[in-house]
Amino acid sequence: MSSSAEAAPQDLAVPAKKKPPPELPESIRVRSLVVLAFWVVVVFLGLPIWWRTTSIYRARLPLHEMMEWADGKACRPVFPLQICIEAPFLQEPEAQHLIRTTQHALDDLNEFSAHHLRLSLTQFSQPTNASTSDAPPSVDAMSSNTASQIEEDVALTIRLQYRDITTAPTAEYQPYSPMVDIFYGQNLIPSTSSTSSPLARFIAHQLQGMFAEEQATIAYILATSNSVVNNLQLSSPAGQASLSSLSTAPNTREPRSKLIKSVPADLAANLARRTTRSLKYAPTYHLTFSLFTPDAIPSAWDIGPAVEEYLSPLLESFSSISNFTVDTQVQLYASFSPSVQEPQYEAERGAWTLRNEDLSGFINAAEWPLSPSIGQGPTVNFVLFVPSENRSPLVVRDNGANSWIIPQWGGVAILNPPILGSEAALTPSALSKEAIRPVLTIFSHQLLSLLGTPQTPSSLPLRLLTLTRVRAASLLLSASSTLGSLARLTLALPSISIPESVAGSVDKTISHLHETCTDLREGRFHSALQHARIAEAEAERGFFEKSMVGQVYFPDEHKVAVYLPLLGPVGVPLIMGAIKEIKRLWATWKKR
């Protein structure tokens, strides 16, 4: 019994597990090479291809220089206006002394050093007794002088005309040229030993009055621009501080207010209204002239010949600033906008009246075919409304006017019967060229207002030259501000792409801004406007590049959602295989 009990446990013993045969060195080497091959492909082929195909290209931009332009450090805009004085009836020493005396008086009156007038004497072939002779300058001298004035971009020419008068000097503007005639008598000619004269003071006050609005406009533009802090270095001791510290200071309104305070309050209010009313500058504007009537007549108008005769000369005078295209249309049975109150009849006035609050909604945009934009440039709409005979005359209730401006859109004029060429109060079936002449006069004044033309002086050529300088300054500051916005966008969003086209636009913008600043400093204002126009267009093109916008709406969460399903199944086996191989190599190294 005992022997059988001892044998039982031996029979019930579990046989030991068989270990797998040891790997052959050749198999280990093959497995290691396979893992290594996968990682070599991933590191040296896969990652470079992925990096190359998914990386965001960012062209190098001169960010520091762009911010300098935006902060006003790269350019100090100045406006030296060249004033030529023709004095054919004065001896040269007398004329030079008069100019020096007038220049001193001008400098005493000027409080804005960025805008200053510089007088110069125009040389003429004079007779021997030039101070008393009435002979005009020679034609050859006048032609050569005119050519030199065009080359120097003269802002104004003053012709001193001698008259046998004893009263105070008088000034007369030339209607079709930037020229002023000043008439003086023999008793007003200053002696070379005097330090002042009534004629010099008169000329200085006339010039100061002519360019007062221009000085205020440029000061207002600088005050409302982003680079105002630096521009204040021209006349403010506070501007001597570091620009970097001022630009980051919490309160930058103090230097801005100093420029605004230099502008009279009433003029500053007018400038603010003009800025709100006028259209943004564009190289080309599209003018649309529309005839609307609630009846079937008038159904035609001679707008083509009328525009050619009455408006084309004004449009041609703007050729150095902007170009214009013209379109016309007629709309019959044009009803009032449902958002405005119907005209009310006032018996004491004997007219139908519109409320002031209804003027901005007078245009029935839902039914009247007025396109907001035709072509590349903005559209300026001019609407001629001929009311029906049973609602005529139609005027504005408060002031009795028959025309008004819609800010940044266009103008409206009402033509009430009787109309020129019609019988009594009947409305003709067609409007003649003479009948719409007063309407085009109204439209021309509205166009000047919508384009931001200054109100003074009375000479239109002088006002257009002022508009040239104002537009050059505003475009310079606008392009500089756009460069700063692009630089800040580039730093704030590192995930957006920056193509080479943007870098090219930035380079062109900076180049033309340098040219603009140089031309302004040297008094070449027409050339400055051309360069500023190109700089503004290139800056806008670079900032609104389409390929840059797409990356803004592709956040990091989208990248994780795209890569995780792809890299998970591939990456886990590779990582686990690499870990096992590292452990094996570590164990082998320890055994040694």
Coordinates of C-alpha atoms in Angstrom, one line a residue:
M1 CA 0.0 0.0 0.0
S2 CA 2.7 2.4 0.8
S3 CA 4.6 1.9 -2.4
S4 CA 1.4 2.6 -4.5
A5 CA 0.7 5.8 -2.5
E6 CA 4.2 7.1 -3.1
A7 CA 3.9 6.5 -6.8
A8 CA 0.6 8.4 -7.2
P9 CA 2.0 11.9 -6.9
Q10 CA 4.7 11.1 -9.4
D11 CA 2.1 10.0 -11.9
L12 CA 0.0 13.2 -11.4
A13 CA 2.9 15.7 -11.9
V14 CA 2.3 18.3 -14.6
P15 CA 4.9 18.2 -17.4
A16 CA 7.0 21.4 -17.7
K17 CA 6.2 24.0 -20.5
K18 CA 8.4 23.8 -23.4
K19 CA 10.2 27.1 -24.2
P20 CA 10.2 28.3 -27.9
P21 CA 13.4 27.5 -29.6
P22 CA 15.9 30.5 -29.4
E23 CA 15.8 32.9 -32.3
L24 CA 18.4 32.5 -34.8
P25 CA 20.8 35.4 -35.0
E26 CA 19.9 35.7 -38.6
S27 CA 16.2 36.2 -37.7
I28 CA 17.0 38.8 -35.1
R29 CA 19.1 40.7 -37.6
V30 CA 16.4 40.6 -40.2
R31 CA 13.8 41.9 -37.7
S32 CA 16.0 44.7 -36.7
L33 CA 16.7 45.7 -40.3
V34 CA 13.0 45.7 -41.1
V35 CA 12.2 48.0 -38.1
L36 CA 15.2 50.2 -39.0
A37 CA 14.1 50.3 -42.7
F38 CA 10.6 51.5 -41.7
W39 CA 12.0 54.3 -39.5
V40 CA 14.5 55.3 -42.2
V41 CA 11.7 55.7 -44.7
V42 CA 9.6 57.6 -42.2
V43 CA 12.4 60.0 -41.0
F44 CA 14.3 60.6 -44.3
L45 CA 11.5 60.3 -46.8
G46 CA 8.1 60.6 -45.2
L47 CA 8.8 63.5 -42.9
P48 CA 10.5 65.7 -45.5
I49 CA 7.7 65.1 -48.0
W50 CA 5.1 65.8 -45.3
W51 CA 6.9 69.0 -44.2
R52 CA 7.3 70.2 -47.8
T53 CA 3.7 69.6 -48.9
T54 CA 2.0 70.9 -45.7
S55 CA 4.2 73.7 -44.6
I56 CA 2.8 77.3 -45.0
Y57 CA 5.0 79.5 -47.2
R58 CA 5.6 82.9 -45.7
A59 CA 7.6 85.3 -47.8
R60 CA 9.9 87.6 -45.9
L61 CA 8.4 91.0 -45.3
P62 CA 10.3 94.1 -44.1
L63 CA 8.2 94.2 -41.0
H64 CA 10.3 96.8 -39.2
E65 CA 10.2 99.2 -42.2
M66 CA 6.5 98.6 -42.6
M67 CA 5.9 99.6 -38.9
E68 CA 8.1 102.6 -39.3
W69 CA 5.8 103.8 -42.1
A70 CA 2.7 103.1 -40.1
D71 CA 4.1 104.9 -37.1
G72 CA 5.1 107.9 -39.2
K73 CA 8.8 107.5 -38.6
A74 CA 9.8 106.8 -42.2
C75 CA 8.5 110.0 -43.7
R76 CA 7.9 113.6 -42.5
P77 CA 5.3 115.0 -44.8
V78 CA 5.9 118.6 -45.6
F79 CA 4.1 120.8 -48.1
P80 CA 6.3 123.6 -49.5
L81 CA 4.2 125.6 -51.8
Q82 CA 6.0 127.6 -54.5
I83 CA 4.5 131.0 -55.1
C84 CA 5.8 132.9 -58.1
I85 CA 5.5 136.6 -58.3
E86 CA 5.6 138.5 -61.5
A87 CA 6.6 142.2 -61.1
P88 CA 7.2 143.6 -64.6
F89 CA 6.7 147.2 -63.4
L90 CA 9.2 147.0 -60.6
Q91 CA 13.0 147.2 -60.7
E92 CA 14.6 144.0 -59.6
P93 CA 16.0 145.4 -56.3
E94 CA 12.5 146.7 -55.4
A95 CA 10.9 143.4 -56.4
Q96 CA 13.4 141.4 -54.3
H97 CA 12.9 143.6 -51.3
L98 CA 9.1 143.3 -51.6
I99 CA 9.4 139.5 -51.7
R100 CA 11.6 139.4 -48.7
T101 CA 9.3 141.7 -46.7
T102 CA 6.3 139.6 -47.8
Q103 CA 8.0 136.4 -46.8
H104 CA 8.8 137.7 -43.3
A105 CA 5.1 138.7 -42.9
L106 CA 4.0 135.3 -44.1
D107 CA 6.3 133.4 -41.7
D108 CA 4.9 135.5 -38.9
L109 CA 1.3 134.5 -39.8
N110 CA 2.0 130.8 -40.3
E111 CA 1.4 128.6 -37.3
F112 CA 1.7 125.2 -39.1
S113 CA 5.3 124.6 -40.1
A114 CA 4.5 121.5 -42.2
H115 CA 2.7 123.7 -44.7
H116 CA 4.6 126.8 -45.7
L117 CA 4.6 129.2 -48.6
R118 CA 7.8 130.1 -50.4
L119 CA 7.9 133.2 -52.6
S120 CA 10.1 133.6 -55.6
L121 CA 10.5 136.3 -58.2
T122 CA 9.9 135.4 -61.8
Q123 CA 12.4 137.0 -64.1
F124 CA 11.2 138.9 -67.1
S125 CA 12.7 140.9 -69.8
Q126 CA 12.0 144.4 -68.6
P127 CA 12.1 147.8 -70.2
T128 CA 14.8 150.2 -69.1
N129 CA 12.2 152.3 -67.1
A130 CA 10.3 149.3 -65.9
S131 CA 8.9 151.0 -62.8
T132 CA 6.9 153.5 -64.8
S133 CA 6.4 151.8 -68.2
D134 CA 3.1 150.2 -69.0
A135 CA 4.6 147.8 -71.6
P136 CA 3.7 144.2 -70.9
P137 CA 6.4 141.5 -70.7
S138 CA 7.5 139.9 -73.9
V139 CA 5.7 136.9 -75.3
D140 CA 8.9 134.8 -75.4
A141 CA 9.6 135.6 -71.8
M142 CA 6.1 134.7 -70.8
S143 CA 6.2 131.3 -72.7
S144 CA 9.6 130.3 -71.1
N145 CA 8.3 131.4 -67.7
T146 CA 5.1 129.3 -68.1
A147 CA 7.1 126.3 -69.0
S148 CA 9.4 126.7 -66.0
Q149 CA 6.3 127.1 -63.8
I150 CA 4.9 123.8 -65.0
E151 CA 8.2 122.1 -64.4
E152 CA 8.4 123.4 -60.8
D153 CA 4.7 122.6 -60.1
V154 CA 3.9 126.2 -59.0
A155 CA 1.0 126.4 -56.6
L156 CA 0.1 130.0 -57.5
T157 CA 1.3 132.9 -59.7
I158 CA 0.8 136.5 -58.5
R159 CA 1.0 139.2 -61.1
L160 CA 1.6 142.6 -59.7
Q161 CA -0.1 145.1 -61.9
Y162 CA 0.6 148.8 -61.6
R163 CA -2.4 151.2 -61.8
D164 CA -2.5 154.9 -61.3
I165 CA -4.6 154.6 -58.1
T166 CA -4.2 155.9 -54.6
T167 CA -6.6 153.5 -52.8
A168 CA -5.7 150.2 -51.1
P169 CA -4.5 147.4 -53.3
T170 CA -7.0 145.0 -54.7
A171 CA -6.9 141.3 -55.9
E172 CA -8.7 139.6 -58.7
Y173 CA -8.7 135.8 -59.3
Q174 CA -8.3 134.4 -62.8
P175 CA -11.2 132.0 -63.5
Y176 CA -9.3 129.5 -65.6
S177 CA -5.8 129.5 -64.2
P178 CA -4.1 129.4 -60.8
M179 CA -3.2 133.1 -61.0
V180 CA -4.1 136.2 -59.1
D181 CA -3.7 139.8 -60.2
I182 CA -2.9 142.3 -57.5
F183 CA -3.3 146.0 -58.5
Y184 CA -1.3 148.7 -56.7
G185 CA -0.5 152.3 -57.0
Q186 CA 2.7 154.3 -57.0
N187 CA 2.4 155.2 -53.4
L188 CA 2.4 151.5 -52.3
I189 CA 5.8 150.6 -53.8
P190 CA 8.1 150.0 -50.7
S191 CA 11.5 151.6 -50.6
T192 CA 14.5 149.3 -50.3
S193 CA 15.2 150.6 -46.8
S194 CA 11.8 150.0 -45.3
T195 CA 11.2 146.9 -43.2
S196 CA 7.5 146.6 -44.0
S197 CA 4.9 148.0 -46.4
P198 CA 1.1 148.0 -46.9
L199 CA 1.6 146.1 -50.2
A200 CA 3.6 143.4 -48.5
R201 CA 1.1 143.0 -45.7
F202 CA -1.7 142.9 -48.2
I203 CA -0.1 140.1 -50.2
A204 CA 0.7 138.1 -47.1
H205 CA -2.8 138.3 -45.7
Q206 CA -4.2 137.4 -49.2
L207 CA -2.0 134.3 -49.3
Q208 CA -2.8 133.3 -45.8
G209 CA -6.5 133.6 -46.5
M210 CA -6.2 131.6 -49.8
F211 CA -4.5 128.6 -48.2
A212 CA -6.0 128.7 -44.7
E213 CA -8.5 126.0 -45.5
E214 CA -5.8 123.9 -47.1
Q215 CA -3.6 124.2 -44.0
A216 CA -6.5 123.3 -41.7
T217 CA -7.4 120.3 -43.9
I218 CA -3.9 118.9 -43.9
A219 CA -3.7 119.4 -40.1
Y220 CA -7.0 117.6 -39.7
I221 CA -5.8 114.7 -41.9
L222 CA -2.6 114.4 -39.8
A223 CA -4.6 114.6 -36.6
T224 CA -7.0 111.9 -37.6
S225 CA -4.3 109.5 -39.0
N226 CA -2.5 106.8 -37.1
S227 CA 0.9 108.5 -37.5
V228 CA -0.2 111.7 -35.9
V229 CA 2.2 111.3 -32.9
N230 CA 5.2 111.5 -35.1
N231 CA 3.9 114.2 -37.3
L232 CA 3.5 116.4 -34.3
Q233 CA 7.3 116.6 -34.1
L234 CA 6.9 119.3 -36.7
S235 CA 5.6 121.9 -34.3
S236 CA 5.1 120.4 -30.8
P237 CA 7.8 120.1 -28.2
A238 CA 5.9 117.1 -26.8
G239 CA 6.7 115.3 -30.1
Q240 CA 10.4 115.2 -29.3
A241 CA 9.8 112.1 -27.1
S242 CA 10.6 108.6 -28.3
L243 CA 8.0 107.4 -30.8
S244 CA 8.2 103.9 -29.6
S245 CA 7.2 105.0 -26.1
L246 CA 4.5 107.3 -27.4
S247 CA 3.0 104.6 -29.6
T248 CA 2.6 102.2 -26.7
A249 CA 1.5 104.9 -24.2
P250 CA -2.0 104.5 -23.0
N251 CA -2.9 108.1 -23.8
T252 CA -2.1 109.3 -27.3
R253 CA -5.0 111.7 -27.5
E254 CA -3.1 114.6 -26.0
P255 CA -0.7 115.2 -29.0
R256 CA -3.7 114.5 -31.3
S257 CA -5.7 117.2 -29.7
K258 CA -2.9 119.7 -30.1
L259 CA -3.2 119.4 -33.9
I260 CA -6.9 119.6 -33.8
K261 CA -6.8 122.7 -31.5
S262 CA -4.7 124.5 -34.2
V263 CA -7.8 124.3 -36.5
P264 CA -10.6 126.7 -35.7
A265 CA -13.7 124.9 -34.3
D266 CA -16.1 125.9 -37.0
L267 CA -13.6 124.9 -39.7
A268 CA -12.9 121.6 -38.0
A269 CA -16.7 120.9 -37.9
N270 CA -16.9 121.7 -41.6
L271 CA -14.0 119.4 -42.4
A272 CA -15.6 116.6 -40.4
R273 CA -18.8 117.0 -42.3
R274 CA -17.0 117.1 -45.6
T275 CA -15.1 113.9 -44.7
T276 CA -18.3 112.1 -43.8
R277 CA -20.1 113.4 -47.0
S278 CA -17.3 112.9 -49.6
L279 CA -16.5 109.6 -51.4
K280 CA -13.3 107.7 -50.8
Y281 CA -10.6 108.6 -53.4
A282 CA -10.6 106.4 -56.5
P283 CA -8.6 106.8 -59.8
T284 CA -11.9 106.4 -61.7
Y285 CA -15.5 107.3 -60.9
H286 CA -18.6 106.2 -62.8
L287 CA -21.2 108.9 -63.1
T288 CA -24.8 107.8 -63.6
F289 CA -27.4 110.4 -64.6
S290 CA -31.0 109.2 -64.1
L291 CA -34.3 110.8 -65.1
F292 CA -37.2 109.6 -62.9
T293 CA -40.8 110.6 -63.3
P294 CA -44.0 109.1 -61.8
D295 CA -45.8 109.6 -65.1
A296 CA -45.2 108.7 -68.7
I297 CA -43.6 112.1 -69.5
P298 CA -41.0 113.3 -69.9
S299 CA -39.7 110.1 -71.6
A300 CA -36.5 111.5 -73.2
W301 CA -33.9 114.1 -72.5
D302 CA -30.9 115.6 -74.3
I303 CA -28.5 114.5 -71.6
G304 CA -25.6 113.6 -73.9
P305 CA -25.1 117.0 -75.6
A306 CA -25.8 118.7 -72.3
V307 CA -23.1 116.7 -70.4
E308 CA -20.7 117.4 -73.3
E309 CA -21.3 121.1 -73.3
Y310 CA -21.9 121.9 -69.6
L311 CA -20.1 119.2 -67.6
S312 CA -17.2 117.9 -69.7
P313 CA -15.0 121.0 -69.0
L314 CA -15.3 120.3 -65.3
L315 CA -14.5 116.6 -65.7
E316 CA -11.5 117.4 -67.9
S317 CA -10.2 119.8 -65.2
F318 CA -10.1 116.7 -62.8
S319 CA -8.0 114.7 -65.3
S320 CA -4.8 115.0 -63.2
I321 CA -6.7 113.7 -60.1
S322 CA -9.3 111.2 -61.3
N323 CA -11.0 110.0 -64.5
F324 CA -14.7 109.7 -65.1
T325 CA -17.1 107.5 -67.1
V326 CA -20.7 108.6 -67.8
D327 CA -23.9 106.6 -68.1
T328 CA -27.5 107.7 -68.4
Q329 CA -31.0 106.2 -68.0
V330 CA -34.7 107.0 -67.9
Q331 CA -37.3 105.4 -65.6
L332 CA -41.0 106.1 -66.1
Y333 CA -43.7 105.5 -63.5
A334 CA -41.2 105.8 -60.7
S335 CA -43.1 105.7 -57.4
F336 CA -41.9 107.1 -54.1
S337 CA -40.2 104.8 -51.6
P338 CA -42.7 103.3 -49.2
S339 CA -40.5 104.3 -46.3
V340 CA -41.1 108.0 -46.8
Q341 CA -44.2 110.0 -46.2
E342 CA -46.1 111.2 -49.2
P343 CA -45.6 114.9 -50.1
Q344 CA -48.0 117.2 -48.3
Y345 CA -49.6 120.3 -49.8
E346 CA -49.1 123.6 -48.0
A347 CA -51.6 126.2 -49.1
E348 CA -49.7 129.2 -47.7
R349 CA -46.7 128.3 -49.8
G350 CA -48.6 127.0 -52.7
A351 CA -46.4 124.0 -53.1
W352 CA -46.0 120.3 -52.2
T353 CA -43.4 119.7 -49.6
L354 CA -41.0 116.9 -48.5
R355 CA -39.9 116.5 -44.9
N356 CA -36.2 116.8 -44.2
E357 CA -36.1 113.4 -42.5
D358 CA -37.4 111.8 -45.7
L359 CA -34.7 113.2 -48.0
S360 CA -32.2 110.3 -47.2
G361 CA -34.9 107.7 -48.0
F362 CA -36.3 109.5 -51.0
I363 CA -34.6 107.1 -53.4
N364 CA -36.7 104.0 -53.9
A365 CA -33.9 101.5 -54.0
A366 CA -36.2 98.5 -54.3
E367 CA -37.8 99.7 -57.6
W368 CA -35.5 102.3 -59.1
P369 CA -32.7 100.7 -61.2
L370 CA -29.7 102.3 -59.6
S371 CA -26.7 100.1 -59.6
P372 CA -24.4 100.6 -56.6
S373 CA -21.3 99.9 -58.6
I374 CA -20.5 99.7 -62.3
G375 CA -17.0 98.8 -63.4
Q376 CA -14.0 99.1 -61.1
G377 CA -14.5 102.6 -59.6
P378 CA -17.3 103.7 -57.3
T379 CA -20.6 104.9 -58.8
V380 CA -21.8 108.5 -58.2
N381 CA -25.6 108.7 -58.8
F382 CA -27.3 111.9 -59.9
V383 CA -31.1 111.7 -60.0
L384 CA -33.3 114.2 -61.8
F385 CA -36.9 113.8 -60.6
V386 CA -39.7 115.5 -62.5
P387 CA -42.9 115.4 -60.4
S388 CA -46.3 114.9 -61.8
E389 CA -48.3 118.0 -62.8
N390 CA -50.8 117.4 -59.9
R391 CA -47.9 117.4 -57.4
S392 CA -46.0 120.3 -58.7
P393 CA -44.1 122.4 -57.5
L394 CA -42.3 120.0 -55.1
V395 CA -39.8 121.5 -52.6
V396 CA -38.2 120.7 -49.3
R397 CA -40.3 121.9 -46.4
D398 CA -37.7 123.5 -44.2
N399 CA -35.8 125.6 -46.7
G400 CA -37.7 125.5 -49.9
A401 CA -34.8 123.9 -51.8
N402 CA -35.2 121.6 -54.7
S403 CA -31.9 119.7 -54.5
W404 CA -29.8 117.8 -51.8
I405 CA -26.8 115.6 -51.4
I406 CA -27.0 112.0 -50.2
P407 CA -23.5 111.5 -48.5
Q408 CA -21.2 109.1 -50.2
W409 CA -23.9 108.2 -52.8
G410 CA -24.8 111.1 -55.0
G411 CA -27.2 114.0 -55.5
V412 CA -30.9 114.6 -56.2
A413 CA -32.5 117.5 -58.0
I414 CA -36.2 118.2 -58.6
L415 CA -37.2 119.9 -61.9
N416 CA -40.7 121.5 -61.4
P417 CA -42.9 122.7 -64.3
P418 CA -43.0 125.1 -65.9
I419 CA -40.0 123.8 -67.7
L420 CA -38.1 125.9 -70.3
G421 CA -39.7 125.3 -73.7
S422 CA -43.0 124.0 -72.3
E423 CA -46.4 125.7 -72.3
A424 CA -47.6 127.0 -68.9
A425 CA -47.2 124.3 -66.3
L426 CA -47.4 121.4 -68.7
T427 CA -44.6 118.9 -68.6
P428 CA -43.0 118.4 -72.1
S429 CA -42.5 114.9 -73.5
A430 CA -38.8 115.5 -73.8
L431 CA -36.4 117.7 -71.9
S432 CA -34.2 119.9 -74.1
K433 CA -30.5 120.7 -73.5
E434 CA -31.4 124.2 -72.3
A435 CA -34.1 122.9 -69.9
I436 CA -31.6 120.7 -68.0
R437 CA -28.8 123.2 -68.0
P438 CA -29.6 124.5 -64.4
V439 CA -29.9 120.9 -63.2
L440 CA -26.4 120.1 -64.5
T441 CA -25.1 123.2 -62.8
I442 CA -26.5 121.8 -59.5
F443 CA -25.0 118.4 -60.3
S444 CA -21.6 120.0 -60.9
H445 CA -21.7 121.6 -57.5
Q446 CA -22.8 118.4 -55.9
L447 CA -20.0 116.5 -57.6
L448 CA -17.4 118.9 -56.3
S449 CA -18.8 118.4 -52.8
L450 CA -18.8 114.6 -53.1
L451 CA -15.2 114.6 -54.3
G452 CA -14.1 116.6 -51.3
T453 CA -13.1 119.7 -53.1
P454 CA -12.4 122.6 -50.7
Q455 CA -14.7 125.6 -50.6
T456 CA -12.1 128.3 -50.8
P457 CA -10.6 130.1 -52.6
S458 CA -13.2 131.1 -55.2
S459 CA -10.9 130.1 -58.1
L460 CA -11.6 126.5 -59.2
P461 CA -8.1 125.9 -60.5
L462 CA -6.6 126.8 -57.1
R463 CA -9.2 124.6 -55.4
L464 CA -8.2 121.6 -57.6
L465 CA -4.5 122.2 -56.9
T466 CA -5.4 122.1 -53.2
L467 CA -7.4 118.9 -53.7
T468 CA -4.3 117.4 -55.4
R469 CA -2.1 118.1 -52.3
V470 CA -4.8 116.9 -49.9
R471 CA -5.4 113.7 -51.8
A472 CA -1.6 113.0 -52.0
A473 CA -1.4 113.4 -48.2
S474 CA -4.4 111.3 -47.5
L475 CA -3.2 108.5 -49.8
L476 CA 0.3 108.6 -48.3
L477 CA -1.1 108.1 -44.8
S478 CA -3.7 105.5 -45.9
A479 CA -1.1 103.4 -47.6
S480 CA 1.3 103.7 -44.6
S481 CA -1.6 102.6 -42.3
T482 CA -2.4 99.6 -44.5
L483 CA 1.3 98.5 -44.4
G484 CA 1.1 98.7 -40.6
S485 CA -2.1 96.6 -40.5
L486 CA -0.5 94.0 -42.8
A487 CA 2.6 93.8 -40.5
R488 CA 0.4 93.4 -37.4
L489 CA -1.6 90.7 -39.1
T490 CA 1.5 88.9 -40.1
L491 CA 2.8 88.8 -36.5
A492 CA -0.6 88.0 -35.0
L493 CA -1.4 85.1 -37.3
P494 CA 1.6 82.9 -37.9
S495 CA -0.5 80.2 -39.5
I496 CA -1.5 82.3 -42.6
S497 CA 0.5 82.0 -45.8
I498 CA 2.3 85.0 -47.3
P499 CA 2.8 84.5 -51.0
E500 CA 5.5 86.2 -53.0
S501 CA 2.9 88.5 -54.6
V502 CA 2.3 90.1 -51.2
A503 CA 6.0 90.7 -50.7
G504 CA 6.1 92.2 -54.2
S505 CA 3.2 94.5 -53.4
V506 CA 4.9 95.6 -50.1
D507 CA 8.1 96.4 -51.9
K508 CA 6.3 98.4 -54.6
T509 CA 4.3 100.2 -51.9
I510 CA 7.4 101.2 -49.9
S511 CA 9.2 102.3 -53.1
H512 CA 6.3 104.5 -54.2
L513 CA 5.9 105.9 -50.7
H514 CA 9.5 107.0 -50.7
E515 CA 8.9 108.7 -54.1
T516 CA 5.8 110.3 -52.7
C517 CA 7.6 111.7 -49.7
T518 CA 10.4 113.0 -51.8
D519 CA 8.0 114.6 -54.3
L520 CA 6.1 116.3 -51.4
R521 CA 9.3 117.6 -49.9
E522 CA 10.4 119.1 -53.3
G523 CA 7.0 120.5 -54.2
R524 CA 6.2 118.1 -57.0
F525 CA 2.6 117.5 -55.9
H526 CA 1.2 116.1 -59.2
S527 CA 4.0 113.5 -59.2
A528 CA 3.4 112.8 -55.5
L529 CA -0.3 112.1 -56.2
Q530 CA 0.6 109.6 -58.9
H531 CA 3.1 107.7 -56.7
A532 CA 0.7 107.8 -53.7
R533 CA -2.1 106.4 -55.9
I534 CA 0.1 103.5 -56.9
A535 CA 1.2 102.9 -53.3
E536 CA -2.4 102.8 -52.0
A537 CA -3.4 100.4 -54.7
E538 CA -0.5 98.0 -54.1
A539 CA -1.0 98.2 -50.3
E540 CA -4.6 97.3 -50.7
R541 CA -3.8 94.5 -53.1
G542 CA -1.3 93.0 -50.7
F543 CA -3.5 93.3 -47.7
F544 CA -6.6 91.7 -49.4
E545 CA -4.7 88.8 -51.0
K546 CA -7.2 85.9 -51.4
S547 CA -4.7 83.1 -50.7
M548 CA -4.0 84.6 -47.2
V549 CA -7.6 84.4 -46.0
G550 CA -8.1 80.7 -46.3
Q551 CA -5.6 79.8 -43.6
V552 CA -7.2 82.0 -41.1
Y553 CA -10.2 79.5 -40.9
F554 CA -8.1 76.4 -40.5
P555 CA -7.4 76.1 -36.7
D556 CA -5.2 73.5 -35.0
E557 CA -8.2 71.3 -34.0
H558 CA -8.9 70.6 -37.6
K559 CA -5.3 69.4 -38.1
V560 CA -5.6 67.0 -35.2
A561 CA -8.9 65.6 -36.6
V562 CA -7.2 65.1 -40.0
Y563 CA -3.9 63.5 -38.8
L564 CA -5.0 61.3 -35.9
P565 CA -7.0 58.7 -37.9
L566 CA -4.1 58.4 -40.3
L567 CA -1.1 58.4 -38.0
G568 CA -2.7 56.2 -35.3
P569 CA -2.8 52.8 -37.1
V570 CA 0.7 53.4 -38.7
G571 CA 2.5 55.0 -35.8
V572 CA 1.5 52.6 -33.0
P573 CA 3.2 49.5 -34.6
L574 CA 6.2 51.5 -35.5
I575 CA 6.7 52.9 -32.0
M576 CA 6.1 49.5 -30.3
G577 CA 8.5 47.8 -32.6
A578 CA 11.1 50.4 -31.9
I579 CA 10.6 50.1 -28.2
K580 CA 11.1 46.3 -28.3
E581 CA 14.3 46.6 -30.3
I582 CA 15.6 49.2 -27.9
K583 CA 14.9 46.9 -24.9
R584 CA 16.6 44.0 -26.7
L585 CA 19.6 46.0 -27.4
W586 CA 19.7 47.3 -23.8
A587 CA 19.5 43.7 -22.4
T588 CA 22.2 42.5 -24.8
W589 CA 24.4 45.3 -23.8
K590 CA 23.9 44.6 -20.0
K591 CA 24.8 40.9 -20.5
R592 CA 28.1 41.9 -21.9

